[in-house]
Structures are given as structure tokens and as C-alpha cells.
Amino acid sequence: MVRLLNVYTISAFAALGGALFGFDISSMSGVIGTEQYQNYYGNPLGARQGAITSAMAAGSLVGALSSSFLGDRLSRKVSIQIGAALWIVGAIVQSASTGVPMLVVGRLLAGLCVGVTSSLVPIYQSEIAPRKIRGRIVSLQQFAITWGIMVQYFIEYGCSFLNSTASFRIPWAIQAVPAIVLLVGLFWFPRSPRWLASKDHWEEALRVLAFLRSPANDINDPLVLAEYKEIEDQIRSEREEQSNSYRELFSRKMRKRVILSMAIQMWSQLSGMNVMMYYIVYVLKSAGIANSMLASAVQYVINVVMTIPSILWTDKWGRRPALLIGAIVMGFWLFAIGGLLMRFGEPNPDVDQPYTWIVVGHPSATRAILACSYLAVATFAVSWGPVGWMYPPEIVPLRIRAKSVALATATNWASNFALGFAVPPLLRSIQWRLFFIFGAFNVAAFIHVWFAAPETKRRTLEELDEVFEYGEPLWRSFLGRRESNKLDMLARDIEIGILKIGRPSHVEATYVTTENAHSDRTIP
Ligand code: BGC
């Protein structure tokens, strides 16, 4: 019988942290186009709207930077709970806000939460997931993000028909609900076994592993013991090397990877996806679409649906093809939007609008811009969206993973902040040229990935060490390798009795040689 609480349900539940991230992304897009919002907050345009939108990303940047400190000290689980509590306070402040400053403070607080959860949820998930489905489990986070974006947008769309400030207060208050569920529910969930072991809670680490991996909860299950042994080895070598993970982050050996994972998150933001997520209403209005609220709702559905293929097949396709093809195709759609706006648009006579360029009287051009926007969203959803989160934890060893992922996530938020701030004034000043700039960023991302990002699918960290150290030609990494079966081999040795694992408190493994069953050999 399948147990209710298993790796999938725990990861899916933790992904509620991702849903908060999604709520955050679309918490503005569904209200900025409404009269109720514009009247109440004094018609914020350009930099003023940019400041409101990007306050959340600024908070997230700080949250992401503090996440590894919290996650390493208090555990991944408790830190995610702290994040959820912050989110609840932030939601209350936003929905009760009496003006722009209070709204900005509420968004900063909620942002702190998203920074913490967006770094620690993937780490928690990858530390409880079996290696073979790690890619899939981490992409659940992206799936939850897309759901969060869509659900919040629909709530805002529904509330936009209310003719009072309730039209934005209700959606901002409802944001607290998933956070309450996450905060309370996590009390019943285990802490990460790897974190427990790093704090010398060996007994509990073994029990959690047995709970996660063995249907019968059996602490003597060879697979459980093999993984336990692997964690123990890692922690021992870390302690022997006395590695200071902060220094190691920028050591000659790791520098390249840490910078690459930061760059992947930066390119994912510079892909232009968030111009659509945050400001699609402006883009569509500028393209001449009358019911822009409804037209934008469709993009959020596309975003959810197109993430599914990646969850199902990313462990098969590999990361490099997704990033390379994703960048080129995404760039193409953005150049097309820019070109269509340039060719068929004209200055907007209504200067009080957030967009100063408009397409009028060219219904086919309007439809083509709408199609290209949808295709851009679909392209990102199946490629950079999930892979952007999967790749950074995959290319660094466990001992520096939390810190390196925190830096990569902070880069995501720093770029997100800069864009949230810059896009509204740029849309007003350089109009269609903005899409050419984002198109060019995608070309740059393609070139960078081509020369610097190896395939990680089915590769062990040792194999990746070789690639990074000796510069294996990257085209060869397209081919992938056979999956590492070190864990299976350990489990087999335990099962047939030639490897014995000591009990917690003093964990020691000994090999019993077959020729002389009495002479034990400690594993090096
Ligand atoms: C990105 C967000 C983006 C979202 C869209 C995430 O991976 O980090 O910035 O809005 O995908 O689905």
C-alpha cells in the first residue's frame, strides 16, 4: 500500500513554498490594469510602479542571502516555517495598506519569505529525494510557482469586477492561506536527513531515511543503510578536510561552477519572461488588445501546462538541450514582438498611459503579437523555467550546496529586482526597442551556455569534476553517460553481508572479506 506521507507528497507539500513565490510574481499583474488600484494609489506610473513591483524582489534578495545561514543553523524545515510566518505578516500589511509606502513595506516582508523559501525548498526537496528522480522532484517547485502565478491572477481577475478597494485587498489577503497551511503542515514533516546527520543527530537521520525509502520503515533495509553510509562518508570527509565552505565557494576548483550557476539564474531572468509575467497587461494593451485581462489569463494557463512536459521528461532530455534551444527560440519570439510593434505601432496620443506606443487598426499584427507572447511563455515554461532551478544544485558538491544555491537564487532576485524596476520606465521611453534588448540577452545566454555549461543529466559529481577541471569538450557532454550505480552497489554489498554498517552514535562500516571472514577491513 502506498503511504500517504512519502517523498512525492512531502515534496509536493514543500512546493507550497514555490506557490508563494508564484503568488508574489502575479500579485501585481492582475491589479495594475484596474481603475480601482490606479485611483487608490494615485495612478503610479514608471519608476513609482517599478518601486512597488520590485519591493518584493528586493526583500527576496535579502531573504535568499540569509537563507543558507538560517537553513544550516535552524534546519531547512524550520527556516521554511519562519519564511511562511513572514509571508503571513506581509500579506496582512499589503491588504490593509493605506498608501504606497505601506504597500511597499508589505511587499518587502513577503519578499523576505520568498527569498528564504525559494532557496530552501529545492534544497529540502533534493535532500529527501532519491537521486534518480531528483530532477523531477525539484521541477515540482517550478510547477508550484506556475500554479501560484495562475491562481493569484485568476483571483485578482475575479475580484477586478468588485467596484471598491476590495478588488485588490481580497486577493492580497487570500495570499496568506497557503502560507498558513505550509506553516502548520510542516510540523508533521521530517527534517532533512542530511541536515540531521550534519548536526550529529544520527539516530533520527537513520529513522527519517528509513521512513522515506523503506515501505516497511525498516532501518535495516540495505538501500537505507547504503544511503546512510554515503551521507556519513560525505560528512566525515568534510570534517577531515575541515573545509570552510565559504572559502571553498570561491576556491579555484569551485569558482567556475558557482559563477555558472549564478549566470544561469541571471539569464533566466534576462530571458524576458518576467516582462510577460509582470507587465503583460501593458504589452497587450500596447498591442491593441481590448480585453487584456482575459488575454493575459491565457498566458498563465500556458505557463502551467507547458511546465508538465519538463517534469515528465527532463531527466531524459537533459539540461543542455533545454537551455540552448530554449534561449534561441525565446529570442526569436521577442525579436518578432519588437519587429511587429516597430512596423505597425505609433506613439500613443494618451500620454497618461503606462505605454507610450500603440498598435491601432492592424488586427492581424495585434493577433501576431499575442501569439508570439504566448509562444515565448510556452518556450520558457518548458526550458529555462524548471532547468534554471535544477541546474545550480547539480553542479556543486553537497558541502557547499546550500551556500552556492543561495548565491544563485540571490542572483535571480537581484536581476528580478532590476527588471521589475526598469521595465515600466523603459517601456515608456524606448518602447518596442525593449524587446530587441531582451532578444539579444537570449542570444548571449545561448553563447554562454554553449561554451560553459556541461550536461549534468546522469552524471556523477566526480564526472563533473573532470569536465570542469580538465575542460572536456562540451559537445561531448550532449551524449550523457551511464547512470552512476554506486548506491546500488553499496546496497548489494550490505545485502550479501560483505559490508557491515555500525549503529548510530558511532557509525562505522567494515568490509568482511570473503576469504577470511574474521578479518574486517574498514572502508577507506
Ligand atoms: C522564475 C520567475 C518567473 C517564473 C515564471 C521562475 O523560474 O524564477 O522569475 O516569473 O519562473 O514561471
Coordinates of C-alpha atoms and ligand atoms in Angstrom, one line a residue:
M1 CA 0.0 0.0 0.0
V2 CA 1.3 3.5 -0.9
R3 CA 1.9 5.5 2.3
L4 CA 0.2 8.9 2.3
L5 CA 3.3 10.7 3.5
N6 CA 6.1 9.8 1.0
V7 CA 8.8 11.6 -1.0
Y8 CA 6.3 12.8 -3.6
T9 CA 3.7 14.1 -1.1
I10 CA 6.3 15.7 1.1
S11 CA 8.0 17.4 -1.8
A12 CA 4.7 18.5 -3.3
F13 CA 3.7 19.9 0.0
A14 CA 7.0 21.7 0.5
A15 CA 6.5 23.1 -3.0
L16 CA 3.7 25.3 -1.5
G17 CA 6.7 27.5 -0.8
G18 CA 7.1 27.7 -4.6
A19 CA 3.4 28.6 -4.8
L20 CA 4.0 31.6 -2.5
F21 CA 6.8 32.6 -5.0
G22 CA 4.2 32.4 -7.8
F23 CA 1.6 34.4 -5.8
D24 CA 4.3 37.1 -5.4
I25 CA 5.1 37.2 -9.1
S26 CA 1.5 37.8 -10.2
S27 CA 0.3 39.8 -7.2
M28 CA 0.7 43.0 -9.2
S29 CA -0.1 41.9 -12.7
G30 CA -3.8 41.4 -12.1
V31 CA -4.3 44.7 -10.4
I32 CA -2.1 47.2 -12.1
G33 CA -4.5 47.5 -15.1
T34 CA -7.6 48.2 -12.9
E35 CA -9.1 51.6 -12.2
Q36 CA -9.7 50.7 -8.5
Y37 CA -5.9 50.2 -8.0
Q38 CA -4.8 53.2 -10.1
N39 CA -7.3 55.5 -8.3
Y40 CA -6.4 54.4 -4.8
Y41 CA -2.6 54.5 -5.2
G42 CA -2.6 57.7 -7.2
N43 CA -2.1 56.2 -10.7
P44 CA 1.5 55.0 -10.2
L45 CA 3.5 55.2 -13.4
G46 CA 7.0 54.5 -14.5
A47 CA 9.5 54.4 -11.6
R48 CA 6.8 54.6 -8.9
Q49 CA 5.1 51.4 -10.2
G50 CA 8.6 49.9 -10.7
A51 CA 9.3 50.6 -7.0
I52 CA 6.1 48.9 -5.8
T53 CA 6.6 45.8 -8.0
S54 CA 10.3 45.4 -7.3
A55 CA 10.0 45.9 -3.5
M56 CA 9.1 42.2 -3.3
A57 CA 12.2 41.2 -5.3
A58 CA 14.4 43.4 -3.0
G59 CA 13.1 41.6 0.0
S60 CA 13.6 38.3 -1.7
L61 CA 17.2 39.2 -2.4
V62 CA 17.9 39.7 1.3
G63 CA 15.9 36.6 2.2
A64 CA 17.9 34.4 -0.3
L65 CA 21.2 35.7 1.1
S66 CA 20.2 34.9 4.7
S67 CA 18.7 31.5 3.7
S68 CA 21.9 29.4 3.9
F69 CA 22.6 30.9 7.4
L70 CA 19.1 30.0 8.6
G71 CA 18.9 26.7 6.8
D72 CA 22.2 25.5 8.1
R73 CA 21.6 26.5 11.7
L74 CA 17.9 26.0 12.2
S75 CA 17.2 23.3 9.7
R76 CA 15.6 23.6 6.2
K77 CA 12.2 22.8 7.7
V78 CA 12.1 25.3 10.5
S79 CA 13.5 28.1 8.2
I80 CA 10.8 27.4 5.7
Q81 CA 8.3 27.8 8.5
I82 CA 9.8 31.1 9.5
G83 CA 9.5 32.2 5.9
A84 CA 5.8 31.2 5.9
A85 CA 5.2 33.3 9.1
L86 CA 6.8 36.3 7.5
W87 CA 4.7 35.9 4.4
I88 CA 1.5 35.9 6.5
V89 CA 2.5 39.2 8.2
G90 CA 3.4 40.6 4.7
A91 CA 0.0 39.6 3.3
I92 CA -1.8 41.3 6.2
V93 CA 0.2 44.6 5.8
Q94 CA -0.4 44.6 2.0
S95 CA -4.1 44.0 2.2
A96 CA -4.5 46.7 4.9
S97 CA -2.3 49.2 3.2
T98 CA -3.4 52.8 3.2
G99 CA -0.9 54.1 0.6
V100 CA 2.2 53.3 -1.5
P101 CA 4.7 53.3 1.5
M102 CA 2.7 50.6 3.4
L103 CA 2.2 48.6 0.3
V104 CA 6.0 48.7 -0.3
V105 CA 6.7 47.5 3.3
G106 CA 4.2 44.6 3.0
R107 CA 5.8 43.6 -0.3
L108 CA 9.3 43.8 1.3
L109 CA 8.2 41.5 4.1
A110 CA 6.6 39.0 1.8
G111 CA 9.7 39.1 -0.3
L112 CA 11.9 38.1 2.6
C113 CA 9.8 34.9 2.8
V114 CA 10.1 34.2 -0.9
G115 CA 13.8 34.6 -0.7
V116 CA 14.1 32.1 2.1
T117 CA 11.7 29.5 0.6
S118 CA 12.9 29.8 -3.0
S119 CA 16.4 28.8 -1.8
L120 CA 15.5 26.2 0.8
V121 CA 12.6 24.4 -0.7
P122 CA 14.7 23.0 -3.6
I123 CA 17.4 22.0 -1.1
Y124 CA 14.9 20.3 1.2
Q125 CA 13.4 18.5 -1.8
S126 CA 16.7 17.4 -3.2
E127 CA 17.9 16.2 0.2
I128 CA 14.9 14.0 0.7
A129 CA 14.6 12.8 -2.9
P130 CA 16.2 9.6 -4.2
R131 CA 18.9 10.6 -6.8
K132 CA 17.1 9.0 -9.8
I133 CA 14.1 11.4 -9.6
R134 CA 15.9 14.4 -8.2
G135 CA 15.3 16.5 -11.4
R136 CA 11.7 15.7 -11.4
I137 CA 11.2 16.4 -7.7
V138 CA 13.0 19.8 -8.0
S139 CA 10.9 20.7 -11.0
L140 CA 7.8 20.3 -8.8
Q141 CA 9.0 23.6 -7.3
Q142 CA 8.7 25.3 -10.7
F143 CA 5.3 23.7 -11.3
A144 CA 4.1 25.1 -8.0
I145 CA 5.5 28.6 -9.0
T146 CA 3.4 28.5 -12.2
W147 CA 0.3 27.3 -10.3
G148 CA 0.8 30.1 -7.7
I149 CA 1.1 32.7 -10.5
M150 CA -2.1 31.4 -12.2
V151 CA -4.2 31.1 -9.1
Q152 CA -3.4 34.5 -7.8
Y153 CA -4.0 36.1 -11.3
F154 CA -7.4 34.4 -11.5
I155 CA -8.4 35.6 -8.0
E156 CA -7.3 39.1 -9.0
Y157 CA -9.2 38.8 -12.3
G158 CA -12.4 37.7 -10.5
C159 CA -12.1 40.5 -7.9
S160 CA -11.4 43.1 -10.5
F161 CA -15.2 43.2 -11.0
L162 CA -15.7 44.4 -7.5
N163 CA -16.1 48.2 -7.6
S164 CA -14.1 49.1 -4.4
T165 CA -10.7 48.6 -2.9
A166 CA -11.8 45.1 -2.0
S167 CA -10.8 44.3 -5.6
F168 CA -7.1 44.3 -4.6
R169 CA -7.4 43.8 -0.8
I170 CA -9.1 40.4 -1.0
P171 CA -6.5 38.8 -3.4
W172 CA -3.7 40.2 -1.2
A173 CA -5.3 38.8 2.0
I174 CA -6.0 35.4 0.4
Q175 CA -2.3 35.0 -0.2
A176 CA -1.9 34.2 3.5
V177 CA -3.9 30.9 3.2
P178 CA -1.2 28.7 1.5
A179 CA 1.3 30.1 3.9
I180 CA -0.8 29.1 6.9
V181 CA -1.2 25.6 5.5
L182 CA 2.6 25.4 4.9
L183 CA 3.5 26.7 8.4
V184 CA 1.2 24.4 10.2
G185 CA 1.5 21.3 8.0
L186 CA 5.3 21.3 8.2
F187 CA 5.1 20.4 11.9
W188 CA 4.2 16.8 10.8
F189 CA 7.1 16.6 8.3
P190 CA 10.5 15.2 8.9
R191 CA 13.7 17.3 8.9
S192 CA 16.2 16.6 6.1
P193 CA 18.2 13.5 6.9
R194 CA 21.4 15.1 5.5
W195 CA 20.9 18.2 7.8
L196 CA 20.2 15.9 10.8
A197 CA 23.4 14.0 10.2
S198 CA 25.4 17.2 9.8
K199 CA 24.2 18.1 13.3
D200 CA 25.1 14.6 14.6
H201 CA 21.5 13.5 15.1
W202 CA 22.4 10.1 13.6
E203 CA 19.6 8.1 15.1
E204 CA 17.0 10.5 13.8
A205 CA 18.7 10.7 10.4
L206 CA 18.5 6.9 10.0
R207 CA 14.9 6.8 11.1
V208 CA 13.9 9.5 8.6
L209 CA 15.8 7.7 5.8
A210 CA 14.0 4.5 6.7
F211 CA 10.7 6.4 6.7
L212 CA 11.5 7.9 3.3
R213 CA 13.0 5.0 1.5
S214 CA 11.6 1.8 3.0
P215 CA 7.9 0.9 2.7
A216 CA 8.2 -1.1 5.9
N217 CA 10.0 1.7 7.7
D218 CA 12.9 -0.8 8.1
I219 CA 16.2 0.7 9.4
N220 CA 18.0 -2.4 8.3
D221 CA 16.9 -2.1 4.6
P222 CA 20.2 -2.3 2.6
L223 CA 19.2 0.7 0.5
V224 CA 18.5 2.8 3.6
L225 CA 21.8 1.7 5.1
A226 CA 23.7 2.4 1.9
E227 CA 22.4 6.0 1.7
Y228 CA 23.1 6.4 5.4
K229 CA 26.6 5.3 4.8
E230 CA 27.0 7.7 1.8
I231 CA 25.9 10.6 3.9
E232 CA 28.2 9.6 6.7
D233 CA 31.2 9.4 4.3
Q234 CA 30.4 12.8 2.9
I235 CA 30.2 14.4 6.4
R236 CA 33.4 12.7 7.5
S237 CA 35.4 13.8 4.6
E238 CA 34.1 17.3 5.0
R239 CA 35.2 17.3 8.6
E240 CA 38.6 15.8 7.8
E241 CA 39.2 18.4 5.2
Q242 CA 38.0 21.0 7.7
S243 CA 36.5 22.7 4.7
N244 CA 35.3 26.2 5.2
S245 CA 32.5 26.2 2.8
Y246 CA 32.5 30.0 2.4
R247 CA 36.2 30.0 1.3
E248 CA 35.6 26.9 -0.8
L249 CA 32.8 28.7 -2.7
F250 CA 35.4 30.8 -4.4
S251 CA 38.3 28.4 -4.5
R252 CA 39.9 27.8 -7.9
K253 CA 38.1 24.4 -8.1
M254 CA 34.6 25.7 -7.4
R255 CA 34.6 29.3 -8.6
K256 CA 33.7 28.4 -12.2
R257 CA 30.7 26.4 -11.1
V258 CA 29.4 28.9 -8.6
I259 CA 29.6 31.6 -11.2
L260 CA 28.0 29.4 -13.8
S261 CA 25.0 28.7 -11.5
M262 CA 24.6 32.4 -10.8
A263 CA 24.8 33.1 -14.5
I264 CA 22.1 30.5 -15.3
Q265 CA 19.7 32.3 -12.9
M266 CA 20.6 35.7 -14.3
W267 CA 20.0 34.6 -17.9
S268 CA 16.7 33.0 -16.9
Q269 CA 15.6 36.5 -15.7
L270 CA 17.1 38.3 -18.7
S271 CA 15.2 36.0 -21.0
G272 CA 12.3 38.5 -20.8
M273 CA 9.8 36.0 -19.3
N274 CA 9.0 38.4 -16.4
V275 CA 8.2 41.3 -18.8
M276 CA 5.3 39.0 -19.7
M277 CA 4.6 37.8 -16.1
Y278 CA 4.6 41.3 -14.5
Y279 CA 3.6 43.6 -17.3
I280 CA 1.8 41.5 -19.9
V281 CA -1.2 43.8 -19.4
Y282 CA 0.8 46.8 -20.7
V283 CA 2.3 44.8 -23.5
L284 CA -1.1 43.6 -24.7
K285 CA -2.8 47.0 -24.3
S286 CA 0.0 48.4 -26.3
A287 CA -0.5 45.8 -29.0
G288 CA -4.1 47.0 -29.3
I289 CA -5.9 44.2 -27.4
A290 CA -9.1 45.4 -25.8
N291 CA -9.7 42.8 -23.1
S292 CA -6.1 42.5 -22.0
M293 CA -7.1 41.0 -18.6
L294 CA -8.7 38.0 -20.2
A295 CA -5.9 37.7 -22.8
S296 CA -3.3 37.6 -20.1
A297 CA -5.1 35.0 -18.1
V298 CA -4.4 32.6 -21.0
Q299 CA -0.7 33.0 -20.7
Y300 CA -0.7 31.9 -17.1
V301 CA -2.6 28.7 -18.1
I302 CA 0.0 28.1 -20.9
N303 CA 2.8 28.6 -18.3
V304 CA 1.3 25.8 -16.1
V305 CA 0.6 23.4 -18.9
M306 CA 3.9 23.7 -20.6
T307 CA 5.8 23.0 -17.4
I308 CA 4.4 19.5 -17.4
P309 CA 6.5 18.1 -20.2
S310 CA 9.6 19.2 -18.4
I311 CA 8.6 17.5 -15.2
L312 CA 7.9 14.3 -17.1
W313 CA 10.9 14.2 -19.4
T314 CA 13.6 16.5 -18.1
D315 CA 15.6 13.6 -16.6
K316 CA 15.6 12.1 -20.1
W317 CA 16.1 15.2 -22.3
G318 CA 19.0 16.6 -20.3
R319 CA 19.6 20.2 -19.3
R320 CA 21.9 21.5 -22.1
P321 CA 19.5 21.0 -25.0
A322 CA 16.7 22.6 -23.0
L323 CA 18.8 25.7 -22.2
L324 CA 20.2 26.1 -25.7
I325 CA 17.1 25.5 -27.7
G326 CA 15.1 27.5 -25.1
A327 CA 17.3 30.6 -25.4
I328 CA 17.3 30.6 -29.2
V329 CA 13.5 30.1 -29.6
M330 CA 12.7 32.6 -26.8
G331 CA 15.0 35.2 -28.5
F332 CA 13.2 34.6 -31.8
W333 CA 9.7 35.4 -30.3
L334 CA 11.0 38.5 -28.6
F335 CA 12.6 39.9 -31.8
A336 CA 9.3 39.1 -33.6
I337 CA 7.3 41.1 -31.0
G338 CA 9.7 44.0 -31.2
G339 CA 9.6 44.0 -35.0
L340 CA 5.8 43.9 -35.2
L341 CA 5.5 46.7 -32.7
M342 CA 8.0 48.8 -34.6
R343 CA 6.4 48.2 -38.0
F344 CA 2.7 48.6 -37.1
G345 CA 2.8 50.8 -34.0
E346 CA 2.7 54.6 -33.4
P347 CA 3.1 57.0 -30.5
N348 CA 0.2 56.7 -28.0
P349 CA -1.7 60.0 -28.0
D350 CA -2.9 59.3 -24.4
V351 CA 0.3 60.2 -22.5
D352 CA -1.1 59.2 -19.1
Q353 CA -1.0 55.5 -20.0
P354 CA 1.9 53.3 -18.8
Y355 CA 2.6 52.5 -22.5
T356 CA 3.6 55.3 -24.9
W357 CA 3.5 53.2 -28.1
I358 CA 0.3 51.6 -29.5
V359 CA -0.8 49.5 -32.4
V360 CA -4.2 50.7 -33.8
G361 CA -6.1 49.4 -36.8
H362 CA -3.9 46.4 -37.6
P363 CA -5.9 43.4 -36.2
S364 CA -3.5 40.8 -37.8
A365 CA -0.4 42.4 -36.2
T366 CA -2.2 42.6 -32.9
R367 CA -3.0 38.8 -33.1
A368 CA 0.5 38.0 -34.2
I369 CA 1.9 39.9 -31.1
L370 CA -0.4 38.0 -28.9
A371 CA 0.6 34.7 -30.4
C372 CA 4.3 35.5 -30.1
S373 CA 3.8 36.4 -26.4
Y374 CA 2.1 33.1 -25.7
L375 CA 4.8 31.2 -27.5
A376 CA 7.5 33.0 -25.6
V377 CA 5.8 32.0 -22.3
A378 CA 5.5 28.4 -23.5
T379 CA 9.2 28.3 -24.5
F380 CA 10.4 29.5 -21.1
A381 CA 8.0 27.2 -19.3
V382 CA 9.4 24.1 -20.9
S383 CA 13.1 25.1 -20.8
W384 CA 14.6 27.8 -18.6
G385 CA 11.9 27.8 -16.0
P386 CA 12.5 24.4 -14.5
V387 CA 16.1 23.9 -15.6
G388 CA 17.1 27.3 -14.0
W389 CA 16.3 25.8 -10.6
M390 CA 17.5 22.3 -11.3
Y391 CA 21.0 23.1 -12.6
P392 CA 22.6 25.2 -9.8
P393 CA 22.3 22.5 -7.1
E394 CA 23.5 19.8 -9.5
I395 CA 26.9 21.2 -10.3
V396 CA 28.3 21.7 -6.8
P397 CA 29.1 19.2 -4.1
L398 CA 26.8 18.8 -1.1
R399 CA 29.0 20.6 1.4
I400 CA 28.8 23.9 -0.4
R401 CA 25.3 23.3 -2.0
A402 CA 23.2 25.5 0.4
K403 CA 25.5 28.4 0.1
S404 CA 26.1 28.2 -3.6
V405 CA 22.3 27.8 -4.3
A406 CA 21.6 30.8 -2.0
L407 CA 24.0 32.9 -4.2
A408 CA 22.4 31.6 -7.4
T409 CA 18.9 32.4 -6.0
A410 CA 20.0 35.8 -4.8
T411 CA 21.2 36.5 -8.4
N412 CA 17.8 35.5 -9.6
W413 CA 16.2 38.0 -7.3
A414 CA 18.8 40.8 -7.9
S415 CA 18.1 40.5 -11.7
N416 CA 14.4 40.2 -11.0
F417 CA 14.5 43.4 -8.9
A418 CA 16.5 45.3 -11.5
L419 CA 14.0 44.3 -14.2
G420 CA 10.8 44.9 -12.1
F421 CA 12.2 48.4 -11.6
A422 CA 13.5 49.2 -15.0
V423 CA 10.8 47.7 -17.3
P424 CA 8.0 50.2 -16.7
P425 CA 10.1 53.3 -17.4
L426 CA 11.8 51.6 -20.3
L427 CA 8.5 50.6 -21.9
R428 CA 7.6 54.3 -21.8
S429 CA 10.9 55.5 -23.1
I430 CA 12.3 53.0 -25.6
Q431 CA 9.0 51.1 -26.3
W432 CA 9.5 48.3 -28.9
R433 CA 13.2 48.5 -28.7
L434 CA 13.0 46.9 -25.2
F435 CA 12.0 43.6 -26.9
F436 CA 15.1 43.7 -29.1
I437 CA 17.3 44.1 -25.9
F438 CA 15.7 41.0 -24.3
G439 CA 16.1 39.1 -27.6
A440 CA 19.8 40.0 -27.6
F441 CA 20.1 38.7 -24.0
N442 CA 18.8 35.3 -25.1
V443 CA 21.4 35.2 -27.9
A444 CA 24.1 36.0 -25.3
A445 CA 22.7 33.3 -23.0
F446 CA 22.9 30.8 -25.8
I447 CA 26.6 31.6 -26.5
H448 CA 27.4 31.4 -22.8
V449 CA 25.7 28.1 -22.3
W450 CA 27.2 26.7 -25.4
F451 CA 30.7 27.4 -24.2
A452 CA 30.4 27.0 -20.4
A453 CA 27.6 24.7 -19.3
P454 CA 28.1 20.9 -19.4
E455 CA 25.3 18.4 -19.4
T456 CA 24.6 17.2 -15.9
K457 CA 22.0 14.5 -16.6
R458 CA 23.1 11.1 -15.4
R459 CA 26.5 12.4 -14.4
T460 CA 28.0 11.9 -11.0
L461 CA 29.7 14.8 -9.3
E462 CA 33.1 13.1 -9.8
E463 CA 32.5 13.0 -13.6
L464 CA 31.5 16.7 -13.4
D465 CA 34.7 17.4 -11.6
E466 CA 36.6 16.1 -14.6
V467 CA 34.6 18.2 -17.0
F468 CA 35.2 21.4 -15.0
E469 CA 38.8 20.7 -14.2
Y470 CA 40.1 19.3 -17.5
G471 CA 37.7 21.1 -19.9
E472 CA 36.2 18.1 -21.7
P473 CA 34.7 19.4 -25.0
L474 CA 31.1 20.3 -24.2
W475 CA 29.6 18.9 -27.4
R476 CA 30.6 15.5 -26.0
S477 CA 28.6 16.1 -22.9
F478 CA 25.5 16.1 -25.1
L479 CA 25.9 12.4 -25.2
G480 CA 25.4 11.9 -21.5
R481 CA 26.7 8.9 -19.6
R482 CA 25.5 5.8 -18.0
E483 CA 23.9 6.4 -14.6
S484 CA 26.0 6.0 -11.6
N485 CA 25.1 3.0 -9.6
K486 CA 27.4 3.5 -6.6
L487 CA 24.5 3.4 -4.2
D488 CA 23.1 0.2 -5.7
M489 CA 26.5 -1.4 -5.4
L490 CA 26.8 -0.4 -1.7
A491 CA 23.3 -1.7 -1.0
R492 CA 24.2 -5.0 -2.7
D493 CA 27.3 -5.3 -0.6
I494 CA 25.2 -4.7 2.6
E495 CA 22.6 -7.2 1.5
I496 CA 25.1 -10.0 0.9
G497 CA 26.8 -9.2 4.2
I498 CA 30.3 -8.2 3.0
L499 CA 29.7 -4.6 4.2
K500 CA 28.6 -4.1 7.7
I501 CA 27.3 -0.7 9.0
G502 CA 27.7 0.1 12.6
R503 CA 24.7 1.6 14.6
P504 CA 24.3 5.3 15.1
S505 CA 26.3 7.3 17.6
H506 CA 29.4 5.6 16.4
V507 CA 28.9 4.9 12.7
E508 CA 31.4 2.8 11.2
A509 CA 31.4 0.5 8.2
T510 CA 33.5 -2.6 7.8
Y511 CA 34.1 -4.8 4.9
V512 CA 34.2 -8.5 5.7
T513 CA 36.5 -10.2 3.1
T514 CA 35.2 -13.5 1.8
E515 CA 38.5 -15.4 2.2
N516 CA 38.8 -14.5 5.8
A517 CA 35.5 -13.7 7.4
H518 CA 37.3 -12.7 10.7
S519 CA 39.5 -10.0 9.3
D520 CA 37.4 -6.9 8.9
R521 CA 38.6 -4.1 6.6
T522 CA 37.4 -0.6 7.3
I523 CA 36.3 1.2 4.2
P524 CA 38.8 3.9 3.3
Ligands
BGC1 C1 11.4 32.5 -12.4 C2 10.4 33.6 -12.2 C3 9.3 33.5 -13.3 C4 8.6 32.2 -13.3 C5 7.6 32.1 -14.3 C6 10.6 31.2 -12.4 O1 11.5 30.1 -12.7 O2 12.4 32.5 -11.5 O3 11.1 34.8 -12.2 O4 8.4 34.5 -13.1 O5 9.6 31.2 -13.4 O6 7.0 30.8 -14.4

